[in-house]
Every structure is written in C-alpha cells, then in structure tokens.
C-alpha cells in the first residue's frame, strides 16, 4: 500500500466517483468538466521542460502508434465492493494503452504516445507495458502531472478516479512527436482541452503527410464533456482530418446527433465513420455506402474493455492495408468482423487468436 499512499491526493477534490462507462473526472470537480479554452491559468511551455521538440527522435518503426491516456486500473474482485476488498488487481489502463497492448498480443508492432508522471507509479506503468511488447520510446515522463489511478469496483459497478485530466491533456500535447514512422496513428479518448485538441489536430495532419492512416476513437465520456465543453473545446475540428472515426451511441448523443450520417458534413470525402450501438450493432458509412453488422452478444457481468478490444481488432485489419489506398466495403466488413471477434474473445476470457 506504500505505492498508493505516495499517490494519495493532497486535495480531496482530486477524488471523483463516476460510472466506468462515463470515463474519468477532471481535476477540481464538476466545474472543470466542461473544459476551458485557456485550459490552465498561466500555462506556458516552461512548465513542461521536457517538450518533445527538444529531444532527439528514437522511436522505431511500428504498424500502429496509439496516442492518448496512460494510467493504472485497480480492480476489486468480481462481485465485491471497495469497502470489502482486501486485495486489488493492478493493470494498465487508458484507451490508448489498452488498444496498444491488444495489438501487441495480436502480433502487430504497436507503439504508444503518452505522458505519465515522473514518479515510481509512472515508471512502473512504462515497465509493465514494455514487458508486454509495446514500443514505449515515445512515452514521456514529466513532473507536471501525477500518473492517474482509477479504482474499479463491481458492487455496485463504479469507478473512483484520481486524475487531473486538464493537466494530462497538456502533458500529452507536449509529448507528441515530430514524426510517427508508422502505418496507422490511432488517437483515443479525447479530453476537454482546446489546446490539447489543437495539438492532436496538428499531429494528425503531420501523420497523414507522412502517409500514415489516422484513426480516432472519440470516446467523449459524458462526465468530462458536460455543459458547454463541446462548444468551447470543439472536438469536431479533429474529426475533419482523420481517415476513420469511431463513435459510440453516447458520443453521438453528446454531439447532439442521432445518426452517424449526421457526421458526414465534417468528415473528409474519403473518410469512414464506424458507429457502435452497445453490443447490438455496428454501422459503418463511407464512399462505399453503408455496412451493418451485429455485435459480440454474450451474457457477461461487465463489458468493460470490450470497446478497446473492438478497436484493436479493427486496427489489426486496417494496418495491413496499403497506405494511400482508400478503404473499400470489403475491407471495412473484414475490419468490423475482426473487431467483433476480438471483443468477444476479451469478454469471454479467451486468449486472443493471431491472424
């Protein structure tokens, strides 16, 4: 427990209780959930002396580079509350980390772009992800943030989150590399920071100029994007530069939309949008028309992690396509099928099958 004691927040407002499917809460409580255009008062680049631009690039070539959050998940045993638990299981968390780990398990060369605290918790996270086969040469440590912790409890199903997401968004901004050297750049888990989103937009444009395909899992999470956050941080700007946009039913609702077709005006003409509606169905729309498919229907207690597994399966197909080629109906059908297979395997506890 010494590790947890070291990371305990000095400010009680850093502790938040949220539903796991809603994501994690920002620093300072609900008042900052809407995001601020200026993000953090007085923020300057000097607060992040280890900016990526000042470092030599050391990353190796990969199939997919995942960009986003990196944190620790601490889970109670199934059916047990946090009050009753005497032991917790520790596992890496954050959409980008989960997707990268699954891709590595599927036999692809996966890399990670993320920022973690310059602390034992952050270094342990990097070591763990490294041992599981992910290239962490683009992961940066910084004293500007603490490594996030999320406690997951199953009775009832909820999460207790120790994070400062606005600071994390700026730290990720400053960890973005000058070059990606990969086939696919996947961005995951948008945070309500205008500065962070603008940096991701620039990074996406850079990746596309290098010939990489850019994919985005919006994963907006209602707790973070409450109030006028959509209007003020404007995630739609990032949608305009991606090749594949994955959204959920919750994402559509937060954007004030009822159908994925409503996203067409903000996407590039060749872009594809993949919309998931729980475990019931998936719809994909692009220049080829529309593809519809069922989801991985299983009788399980929790579907946590299935979304990231689906995305990893999807990317495992897209990464094998030639760069510069438009995605056709057959490719998208294969990608969705593979995504559902991997999601089903993750929910049932099966070992992932490399194809």
mmCIF file with all atom_site columns, N, CA and C in Angstrom, residues 240-304:
data_model
loop_
_atom_site.group_PDB
_atom_site.id
_atom_site.type_symbol
_atom_site.label_atom_id
_atom_site.label_alt_id
_atom_site.label_comp_id
_atom_site.label_asym_id
_atom_site.label_entity_id
_atom_site.label_seq_id
_atom_site.pdbx_PDB_ins_code
_atom_site.Cartn_x
_atom_site.Cartn_y
_atom_site.Cartn_z
_atom_site.occupancy
_atom_site.B_iso_or_equiv
_atom_site.pdbx_formal_charge
_atom_site.auth_seq_id
_atom_site.auth_comp_id
_atom_site.auth_asym_id
_atom_site.auth_atom_id
_atom_site.pdbx_PDB_model_num
ATOM 1   N N  . UNK A 1 240 ? -12.249 16.402  -38.744 1.00 0.00 ? 240 UNK A N  1
ATOM 2   C CA . UNK A 1 240 ? -12.078 16.784  -40.151 1.00 0.00 ? 240 UNK A CA 1
ATOM 3   C C  . UNK A 1 240 ? -10.791 16.266  -40.766 1.00 0.00 ? 240 UNK A C  1
ATOM 4   N N  . UNK A 1 241 ? -9.849  15.787  -39.958 1.00 0.00 ? 241 UNK A N  1
ATOM 5   C CA . UNK A 1 241 ? -8.545  15.398  -40.505 1.00 0.00 ? 241 UNK A CA 1
ATOM 6   C C  . UNK A 1 241 ? -8.277  13.900  -40.407 1.00 0.00 ? 241 UNK A C  1
ATOM 7   N N  . UNK A 1 242 ? -9.248  13.113  -39.925 1.00 0.00 ? 242 UNK A N  1
ATOM 8   C CA . UNK A 1 242 ? -8.993  11.682  -39.746 1.00 0.00 ? 242 UNK A CA 1
ATOM 9   C C  . UNK A 1 242 ? -9.519  10.883  -40.935 1.00 0.00 ? 242 UNK A C  1
ATOM 10  N N  . UNK A 1 243 ? -8.987  9.674   -41.075 1.00 0.00 ? 243 UNK A N  1
ATOM 11  C CA . UNK A 1 243 ? -9.428  8.762   -42.130 1.00 0.00 ? 243 UNK A CA 1
ATOM 12  C C  . UNK A 1 243 ? -10.547 7.843   -41.658 1.00 0.00 ? 243 UNK A C  1
ATOM 13  N N  . UNK A 1 244 ? -10.489 7.453   -40.389 1.00 0.00 ? 244 UNK A N  1
ATOM 14  C CA . UNK A 1 244 ? -11.530 6.604   -39.798 1.00 0.00 ? 244 UNK A CA 1
ATOM 15  C C  . UNK A 1 244 ? -11.903 7.186   -38.441 1.00 0.00 ? 244 UNK A C  1
ATOM 16  N N  . UNK A 1 245 ? -13.182 7.455   -38.251 1.00 0.00 ? 245 UNK A N  1
ATOM 17  C CA . UNK A 1 245 ? -13.695 7.972   -36.983 1.00 0.00 ? 245 UNK A CA 1
ATOM 18  C C  . UNK A 1 245 ? -14.593 6.920   -36.360 1.00 0.00 ? 245 UNK A C  1
ATOM 19  N N  . UNK A 1 246 ? -14.266 6.515   -35.127 1.00 0.00 ? 246 UNK A N  1
ATOM 20  C CA . UNK A 1 246 ? -15.110 5.573   -34.405 1.00 0.00 ? 246 UNK A CA 1
ATOM 21  C C  . UNK A 1 246 ? -15.860 6.340   -33.313 1.00 0.00 ? 246 UNK A C  1
ATOM 22  N N  . UNK A 1 247 ? -17.175 6.212   -33.308 1.00 0.00 ? 247 UNK A N  1
ATOM 23  C CA . UNK A 1 247 ? -18.004 6.865   -32.300 1.00 0.00 ? 247 UNK A CA 1
ATOM 24  C C  . UNK A 1 247 ? -18.953 5.841   -31.698 1.00 0.00 ? 247 UNK A C  1
ATOM 25  N N  . UNK A 1 248 ? -19.407 6.128   -30.489 1.00 0.00 ? 248 UNK A N  1
ATOM 26  C CA . UNK A 1 248 ? -20.404 5.295   -29.831 1.00 0.00 ? 248 UNK A CA 1
ATOM 27  C C  . UNK A 1 248 ? -21.734 6.024   -29.823 1.00 0.00 ? 248 UNK A C  1
ATOM 28  N N  . UNK A 1 249 ? -22.753 5.333   -29.362 1.00 0.00 ? 249 UNK A N  1
ATOM 29  C CA . UNK A 1 249 ? -24.071 5.959   -29.221 1.00 0.00 ? 249 UNK A CA 1
ATOM 30  C C  . UNK A 1 249 ? -24.004 7.144   -28.264 1.00 0.00 ? 249 UNK A C  1
ATOM 31  N N  . UNK A 1 250 ? -23.218 6.999   -27.180 1.00 0.00 ? 250 UNK A N  1
ATOM 32  C CA . UNK A 1 250 ? -23.040 8.106   -26.237 1.00 0.00 ? 250 UNK A CA 1
ATOM 33  C C  . UNK A 1 250 ? -22.363 9.301   -26.901 1.00 0.00 ? 250 UNK A C  1
ATOM 34  N N  . UNK A 1 251 ? -21.347 9.031   -27.728 1.00 0.00 ? 251 UNK A N  1
ATOM 35  C CA . UNK A 1 251 ? -20.664 10.123  -28.427 1.00 0.00 ? 251 UNK A CA 1
ATOM 36  C C  . UNK A 1 251 ? -21.643 10.912  -29.289 1.00 0.00 ? 251 UNK A C  1
ATOM 37  N N  . UNK A 1 252 ? -22.465 10.191  -30.043 1.00 0.00 ? 252 UNK A N  1
ATOM 38  C CA . UNK A 1 252 ? -23.440 10.858  -30.908 1.00 0.00 ? 252 UNK A CA 1
ATOM 39  C C  . UNK A 1 252 ? -24.384 11.735  -30.091 1.00 0.00 ? 252 UNK A C  1
ATOM 40  N N  . UNK A 1 253 ? -24.838 11.207  -28.965 1.00 0.00 ? 253 UNK A N  1
ATOM 41  C CA . UNK A 1 253 ? -25.768 11.964  -28.130 1.00 0.00 ? 253 UNK A CA 1
ATOM 42  C C  . UNK A 1 253 ? -25.109 13.240  -27.600 1.00 0.00 ? 253 UNK A C  1
ATOM 43  N N  . UNK A 1 254 ? -23.849 13.143  -27.158 1.00 0.00 ? 254 UNK A N  1
ATOM 44  C CA . UNK A 1 254 ? -23.151 14.323  -26.653 1.00 0.00 ? 254 UNK A CA 1
ATOM 45  C C  . UNK A 1 254 ? -22.933 15.375  -27.737 1.00 0.00 ? 254 UNK A C  1
ATOM 46  N N  . UNK A 1 255 ? -22.770 14.908  -28.965 1.00 0.00 ? 255 UNK A N  1
ATOM 47  C CA . UNK A 1 255 ? -22.585 15.823  -30.088 1.00 0.00 ? 255 UNK A CA 1
ATOM 48  C C  . UNK A 1 255 ? -23.906 16.398  -30.595 1.00 0.00 ? 255 UNK A C  1
ATOM 49  N N  . UNK A 1 256 ? -25.008 15.964  -29.977 1.00 0.00 ? 256 UNK A N  1
ATOM 50  C CA . UNK A 1 256 ? -26.319 16.442  -30.393 1.00 0.00 ? 256 UNK A CA 1
ATOM 51  C C  . UNK A 1 256 ? -26.806 15.804  -31.674 1.00 0.00 ? 256 UNK A C  1
ATOM 52  N N  . UNK A 1 257 ? -26.335 14.587  -31.951 1.00 0.00 ? 257 UNK A N  1
ATOM 53  C CA . UNK A 1 257 ? -26.689 13.892  -33.187 1.00 0.00 ? 257 UNK A CA 1
ATOM 54  C C  . UNK A 1 257 ? -27.452 12.616  -32.867 1.00 0.00 ? 257 UNK A C  1
ATOM 55  N N  . UNK A 1 258 ? -28.237 12.155  -33.819 1.00 0.00 ? 258 UNK A N  1
ATOM 56  C CA . UNK A 1 258 ? -28.993 10.920  -33.629 1.00 0.00 ? 258 UNK A CA 1
ATOM 57  C C  . UNK A 1 258 ? -28.554 9.818   -34.579 1.00 0.00 ? 258 UNK A C  1
ATOM 58  N N  . UNK A 1 259 ? -27.789 10.176  -35.601 1.00 0.00 ? 259 UNK A N  1
ATOM 59  C CA . UNK A 1 259 ? -27.409 9.200   -36.623 1.00 0.00 ? 259 UNK A CA 1
ATOM 60  C C  . UNK A 1 259 ? -25.987 9.498   -37.087 1.00 0.00 ? 259 UNK A C  1
ATOM 61  N N  . UNK A 1 260 ? -25.156 8.459   -37.287 1.00 0.00 ? 260 UNK A N  1
ATOM 62  C CA . UNK A 1 260 ? -23.782 8.714   -37.755 1.00 0.00 ? 260 UNK A CA 1
ATOM 63  C C  . UNK A 1 260 ? -23.720 9.424   -39.100 1.00 0.00 ? 260 UNK A C  1
ATOM 64  N N  . UNK A 1 261 ? -24.792 9.342   -39.879 1.00 0.00 ? 261 UNK A N  1
ATOM 65  C CA . UNK A 1 261 ? -24.818 10.075  -41.152 1.00 0.00 ? 261 UNK A CA 1
ATOM 66  C C  . UNK A 1 261 ? -24.675 11.585  -40.935 1.00 0.00 ? 261 UNK A C  1
ATOM 67  N N  . UNK A 1 262 ? -25.092 12.046  -39.751 1.00 0.00 ? 262 UNK A N  1
ATOM 68  C CA . UNK A 1 262 ? -25.030 13.477  -39.475 1.00 0.00 ? 262 UNK A CA 1
ATOM 69  C C  . UNK A 1 262 ? -23.593 13.986  -39.352 1.00 0.00 ? 262 UNK A C  1
ATOM 70  N N  . UNK A 1 263 ? -22.629 13.052  -39.242 1.00 0.00 ? 263 UNK A N  1
ATOM 71  C CA . UNK A 1 263 ? -21.225 13.444  -39.160 1.00 0.00 ? 263 UNK A CA 1
ATOM 72  C C  . UNK A 1 263 ? -20.603 13.673  -40.532 1.00 0.00 ? 263 UNK A C  1
ATOM 73  N N  . UNK A 1 264 ? -21.268 13.221  -41.574 1.00 0.00 ? 264 UNK A N  1
ATOM 74  C CA . UNK A 1 264 ? -20.704 13.291  -42.925 1.00 0.00 ? 264 UNK A CA 1
ATOM 75  C C  . UNK A 1 264 ? -20.220 14.681  -43.316 1.00 0.00 ? 264 UNK A C  1
ATOM 76  N N  . UNK A 1 265 ? -20.959 15.756  -43.009 1.00 0.00 ? 265 UNK A N  1
ATOM 77  C CA . UNK A 1 265 ? -20.512 17.089  -43.438 1.00 0.00 ? 265 UNK A CA 1
ATOM 78  C C  . UNK A 1 265 ? -19.163 17.524  -42.874 1.00 0.00 ? 265 UNK A C  1
ATOM 79  N N  . UNK A 1 266 ? -18.745 16.966  -41.714 1.00 0.00 ? 266 UNK A N  1
ATOM 80  C CA . UNK A 1 266 ? -17.477 17.411  -41.121 1.00 0.00 ? 266 UNK A CA 1
ATOM 81  C C  . UNK A 1 266 ? -16.317 16.491  -41.467 1.00 0.00 ? 266 UNK A C  1
ATOM 82  N N  . UNK A 1 267 ? -16.579 15.380  -42.155 1.00 0.00 ? 267 UNK A N  1
ATOM 83  C CA . UNK A 1 267 ? -15.531 14.418  -42.482 1.00 0.00 ? 267 UNK A CA 1
ATOM 84  C C  . UNK A 1 267 ? -14.963 14.670  -43.870 1.00 0.00 ? 267 UNK A C  1
ATOM 85  N N  . UNK A 1 268 ? -13.760 14.180  -44.096 1.00 0.00 ? 268 UNK A N  1
ATOM 86  C CA . UNK A 1 268 ? -13.179 14.208  -45.429 1.00 0.00 ? 268 UNK A CA 1
ATOM 87  C C  . UNK A 1 268 ? -14.016 13.313  -46.350 1.00 0.00 ? 268 UNK A C  1
ATOM 88  N N  . UNK A 1 269 ? -14.065 13.594  -47.661 1.00 0.00 ? 269 UNK A N  1
ATOM 89  C CA . UNK A 1 269 ? -14.900 12.797  -48.569 1.00 0.00 ? 269 UNK A CA 1
ATOM 90  C C  . UNK A 1 269 ? -14.571 11.308  -48.549 1.00 0.00 ? 269 UNK A C  1
ATOM 91  N N  . UNK A 1 270 ? -13.293 10.961  -48.333 1.00 0.00 ? 270 UNK A N  1
ATOM 92  C CA . UNK A 1 270 ? -12.900 9.551   -48.355 1.00 0.00 ? 270 UNK A CA 1
ATOM 93  C C  . UNK A 1 270 ? -12.961 8.904   -46.974 1.00 0.00 ? 270 UNK A C  1
ATOM 94  N N  . UNK A 1 271 ? -13.322 9.668   -45.950 1.00 0.00 ? 271 UNK A N  1
ATOM 95  C CA . UNK A 1 271 ? -13.287 9.151   -44.584 1.00 0.00 ? 271 UNK A CA 1
ATOM 96  C C  . UNK A 1 271 ? -14.414 8.163   -44.328 1.00 0.00 ? 271 UNK A C  1
ATOM 97  N N  . UNK A 1 272 ? -14.193 7.325   -43.317 1.00 0.00 ? 272 UNK A N  1
ATOM 98  C CA . UNK A 1 272 ? -15.167 6.320   -42.894 1.00 0.00 ? 272 UNK A CA 1
ATOM 99  C C  . UNK A 1 272 ? -15.521 6.580   -41.433 1.00 0.00 ? 272 UNK A C  1
ATOM 100 N N  . UNK A 1 273 ? -16.802 6.521   -41.098 1.00 0.00 ? 273 UNK A N  1
ATOM 101 C CA . UNK A 1 273 ? -17.224 6.598   -39.710 1.00 0.00 ? 273 UNK A CA 1
ATOM 102 C C  . UNK A 1 273 ? -17.774 5.242   -39.305 1.00 0.00 ? 273 UNK A C  1
ATOM 103 N N  . UNK A 1 274 ? -17.289 4.724   -38.176 1.00 0.00 ? 274 UNK A N  1
ATOM 104 C CA . UNK A 1 274 ? -17.752 3.458   -37.615 1.00 0.00 ? 274 UNK A CA 1
ATOM 105 C C  . UNK A 1 274 ? -18.470 3.778   -36.311 1.00 0.00 ? 274 UNK A C  1
ATOM 106 N N  . UNK A 1 275 ? -19.748 3.467   -36.244 1.00 0.00 ? 275 UNK A N  1
ATOM 107 C CA . UNK A 1 275 ? -20.567 3.781   -35.072 1.00 0.00 ? 275 UNK A CA 1
ATOM 108 C C  . UNK A 1 275 ? -21.015 2.493   -34.401 1.00 0.00 ? 275 UNK A C  1
ATOM 109 N N  . UNK A 1 276 ? -20.771 2.391   -33.088 1.00 0.00 ? 276 UNK A N  1
ATOM 110 C CA . UNK A 1 276 ? -21.194 1.219   -32.329 1.00 0.00 ? 276 UNK A CA 1
ATOM 111 C C  . UNK A 1 276 ? -22.371 1.596   -31.442 1.00 0.00 ? 276 UNK A C  1
ATOM 112 N N  . UNK A 1 277 ? -23.321 0.678   -31.343 1.00 0.00 ? 277 UNK A N  1
ATOM 113 C CA . UNK A 1 277 ? -24.528 0.878   -30.540 1.00 0.00 ? 277 UNK A CA 1
ATOM 114 C C  . UNK A 1 277 ? -24.592 -0.256  -29.522 1.00 0.00 ? 277 UNK A C  1
ATOM 115 N N  . UNK A 1 278 ? -23.795 -0.117  -28.453 1.00 0.00 ? 278 UNK A N  1
ATOM 116 C CA . UNK A 1 278 ? -23.691 -1.180  -27.473 1.00 0.00 ? 278 UNK A CA 1
ATOM 117 C C  . UNK A 1 278 ? -23.173 -2.449  -28.120 1.00 0.00 ? 278 UNK A C  1
ATOM 118 N N  . UNK A 1 279 ? -23.666 -3.581  -27.628 1.00 0.00 ? 279 UNK A N  1
ATOM 119 C CA . UNK A 1 279 ? -23.280 -4.859  -28.220 1.00 0.00 ? 279 UNK A CA 1
ATOM 120 C C  . UNK A 1 279 ? -24.246 -5.293  -29.310 1.00 0.00 ? 279 UNK A C  1
ATOM 121 N N  . UNK A 1 280 ? -25.219 -4.421  -29.608 1.00 0.00 ? 280 UNK A N  1
ATOM 122 C CA . UNK A 1 280 ? -26.281 -4.835  -30.524 1.00 0.00 ? 280 UNK A CA 1
ATOM 123 C C  . UNK A 1 280 ? -25.876 -4.744  -31.983 1.00 0.00 ? 280 UNK A C  1
ATOM 124 N N  . UNK A 1 281 ? -25.234 -3.639  -32.366 1.00 0.00 ? 281 UNK A N  1
ATOM 125 C CA . UNK A 1 281 ? -24.953 -3.483  -33.791 1.00 0.00 ? 281 UNK A CA 1
ATOM 126 C C  . UNK A 1 281 ? -23.837 -2.477  -34.016 1.00 0.00 ? 281 UNK A C  1
ATOM 127 N N  . UNK A 1 282 ? -23.274 -2.551  -35.199 1.00 0.00 ? 282 UNK A N  1
ATOM 128 C CA . UNK A 1 282 ? -22.260 -1.610  -35.664 1.00 0.00 ? 282 UNK A CA 1
ATOM 129 C C  . UNK A 1 282 ? -22.652 -1.141  -37.056 1.00 0.00 ? 282 UNK A C  1
ATOM 130 N N  . UNK A 1 283 ? -22.499 0.158   -37.301 1.00 0.00 ? 283 UNK A N  1
ATOM 131 C CA . UNK A 1 283 ? -22.752 0.719   -38.629 1.00 0.00 ? 283 UNK A CA 1
ATOM 132 C C  . UNK A 1 283 ? -21.500 1.444   -39.097 1.00 0.00 ? 283 UNK A C  1
ATOM 133 N N  . UNK A 1 284 ? -21.143 1.264   -40.351 1.00 0.00 ? 284 UNK A N  1
ATOM 134 C CA . UNK A 1 284 ? -20.017 1.976   -40.952 1.00 0.00 ? 284 UNK A CA 1
ATOM 135 C C  . UNK A 1 284 ? -20.490 2.667   -42.214 1.00 0.00 ? 284 UNK A C  1
ATOM 136 N N  . UNK A 1 285 ? -20.110 3.926   -42.363 1.00 0.00 ? 285 UNK A N  1
ATOM 137 C CA . UNK A 1 285 ? -20.505 4.698   -43.534 1.00 0.00 ? 285 UNK A CA 1
ATOM 138 C C  . UNK A 1 285 ? -19.270 5.315   -44.176 1.00 0.00 ? 285 UNK A C  1
ATOM 139 N N  . UNK A 1 286 ? -19.244 5.276   -45.515 1.00 0.00 ? 286 UNK A N  1
ATOM 140 C CA . UNK A 1 286 ? -18.134 5.840   -46.261 1.00 0.00 ? 286 UNK A CA 1
ATOM 141 C C  . UNK A 1 286 ? -18.501 5.977   -47.715 1.00 0.00 ? 286 UNK A C  1
ATOM 142 N N  . UNK A 1 287 ? -17.514 6.212   -48.583 1.00 0.00 ? 287 UNK A N  1
ATOM 143 C CA . UNK A 1 287 ? -17.788 6.336   -50.017 1.00 0.00 ? 287 UNK A CA 1
ATOM 144 C C  . UNK A 1 287 ? -18.441 5.097   -50.618 1.00 0.00 ? 287 UNK A C  1
ATOM 145 N N  . UNK A 1 288 ? -18.277 3.961   -49.948 1.00 0.00 ? 288 UNK A N  1
ATOM 146 C CA . UNK A 1 288 ? -18.835 2.689   -50.425 1.00 0.00 ? 288 UNK A CA 1
ATOM 147 C C  . UNK A 1 288 ? -20.308 2.529   -50.058 1.00 0.00 ? 288 UNK A C  1
ATOM 148 N N  . UNK A 1 289 ? -20.854 3.440   -49.277 1.00 0.00 ? 289 UNK A N  1
ATOM 149 C CA . UNK A 1 289 ? -22.225 3.295   -48.804 1.00 0.00 ? 289 UNK A CA 1
ATOM 150 C C  . UNK A 1 289 ? -22.247 2.973   -47.324 1.00 0.00 ? 289 UNK A C  1
ATOM 151 N N  . UNK A 1 290 ? -23.059 2.001   -46.932 1.00 0.00 ? 290 UNK A N  1
ATOM 152 C CA . UNK A 1 290 ? -23.193 1.655   -45.522 1.00 0.00 ? 290 UNK A CA 1
ATOM 153 C C  . UNK A 1 290 ? -23.028 0.164   -45.304 1.00 0.00 ? 290 UNK A C  1
ATOM 154 N N  . UNK A 1 291 ? -22.338 -0.182  -44.208 1.00 0.00 ? 291 UNK A N  1
ATOM 155 C CA . UNK A 1 291 ? -22.165 -1.563  -43.767 1.00 0.00 ? 291 UNK A CA 1
ATOM 156 C C  . UNK A 1 291 ? -22.818 -1.693  -42.395 1.00 0.00 ? 291 UNK A C  1
ATOM 157 N N  . UNK A 1 292 ? -23.608 -2.734  -42.204 1.00 0.00 ? 292 UNK A N  1
ATOM 158 C CA . UNK A 1 292 ? -24.229 -3.009  -40.904 1.00 0.00 ? 292 UNK A CA 1
ATOM 159 C C  . UNK A 1 292 ? -23.803 -4.385  -40.417 1.00 0.00 ? 292 UNK A C  1
ATOM 160 N N  . UNK A 1 293 ? -23.539 -4.486  -39.118 1.00 0.00 ? 293 UNK A N  1
ATOM 161 C CA . UNK A 1 293 ? -23.122 -5.771  -38.552 1.00 0.00 ? 293 UNK A CA 1
ATOM 162 C C  . UNK A 1 293 ? -23.606 -5.862  -37.119 1.00 0.00 ? 293 UNK A C  1
ATOM 163 N N  . UNK A 1 294 ? -23.774 -7.092  -36.633 1.00 0.00 ? 294 UNK A N  1
ATOM 164 C CA . UNK A 1 294 ? -24.137 -7.321  -35.247 1.00 0.00 ? 294 UNK A CA 1
ATOM 165 C C  . UNK A 1 294 ? -22.918 -7.222  -34.360 1.00 0.00 ? 294 UNK A C  1
ATOM 166 N N  . UNK A 1 295 ? -23.144 -7.143  -33.051 1.00 0.00 ? 295 UNK A N  1
ATOM 167 C CA . UNK A 1 295 ? -22.049 -7.053  -32.094 1.00 0.00 ? 295 UNK A CA 1
ATOM 168 C C  . UNK A 1 295 ? -21.791 -8.376  -31.412 1.00 0.00 ? 295 UNK A C  1
ATOM 169 N N  . UNK A 1 296 ? -20.800 -8.400  -30.494 1.00 0.00 ? 296 UNK A N  1
ATOM 170 C CA . UNK A 1 296 ? -20.423 -9.636  -29.803 1.00 0.00 ? 296 UNK A CA 1
ATOM 171 C C  . UNK A 1 296 ? -21.360 -9.942  -28.645 1.00 0.00 ? 296 UNK A C  1
ATOM 172 N N  . UNK A 1 297 ? -22.552 -10.445 -28.931 1.00 0.00 ? 297 UNK A N  1
ATOM 173 C CA . UNK A 1 297 ? -23.547 -10.691 -27.886 1.00 0.00 ? 297 UNK A CA 1
ATOM 174 C C  . UNK A 1 297 ? -23.106 -11.840 -26.983 1.00 0.00 ? 297 UNK A C  1
ATOM 175 N N  . UNK A 1 298 ? -22.891 -11.531 -25.700 1.00 0.00 ? 298 UNK A N  1
ATOM 176 C CA . UNK A 1 298 ? -22.511 -12.536 -24.717 1.00 0.00 ? 298 UNK A CA 1
ATOM 177 C C  . UNK A 1 298 ? -23.175 -12.193 -23.388 1.00 0.00 ? 298 UNK A C  1
ATOM 178 N N  . UNK A 1 299 ? -23.512 -13.219 -22.604 1.00 0.00 ? 299 UNK A N  1
ATOM 179 C CA . UNK A 1 299 ? -24.073 -12.996 -21.279 1.00 0.00 ? 299 UNK A CA 1
ATOM 180 C C  . UNK A 1 299 ? -22.916 -12.861 -20.295 1.00 0.00 ? 299 UNK A C  1
ATOM 181 N N  . UNK A 1 300 ? -22.475 -11.629 -20.051 1.00 0.00 ? 300 UNK A N  1
ATOM 182 C CA . UNK A 1 300 ? -21.355 -11.379 -19.153 1.00 0.00 ? 300 UNK A CA 1
ATOM 183 C C  . UNK A 1 300 ? -21.753 -10.301 -18.156 1.00 0.00 ? 300 UNK A C  1
ATOM 184 N N  . UNK A 1 301 ? -21.055 -10.288 -17.015 1.00 0.00 ? 301 UNK A N  1
ATOM 185 C CA . UNK A 1 301 ? -21.389 -9.330  -15.960 1.00 0.00 ? 301 UNK A CA 1
ATOM 186 C C  . UNK A 1 301 ? -20.962 -7.913  -16.325 1.00 0.00 ? 301 UNK A C  1
ATOM 187 N N  . UNK A 1 302 ? -19.825 -7.774  -17.001 1.00 0.00 ? 302 UNK A N  1
ATOM 188 C CA . UNK A 1 302 ? -19.302 -6.458  -17.338 1.00 0.00 ? 302 UNK A CA 1
ATOM 189 C C  . UNK A 1 302 ? -18.735 -6.460  -18.747 1.00 0.00 ? 302 UNK A C  1
ATOM 190 N N  . UNK A 1 303 ? -18.975 -5.374  -19.476 1.00 0.00 ? 303 UNK A N  1
ATOM 191 C CA . UNK A 1 303 ? -18.427 -5.237  -20.829 1.00 0.00 ? 303 UNK A CA 1
ATOM 192 C C  . UNK A 1 303 ? -17.258 -4.254  -20.856 1.00 0.00 ? 303 UNK A C  1
ATOM 193 N N  . UNK A 1 304 ? -16.714 -3.919  -19.678 1.00 0.00 ? 304 UNK A N  1
ATOM 194 C CA . UNK A 1 304 ? -15.580 -3.002  -19.622 1.00 0.00 ? 304 UNK A CA 1
ATOM 195 C C  . UNK A 1 304 ? -14.418 -3.584  -20.425 1.00 0.00 ? 304 UNK A C  1
#
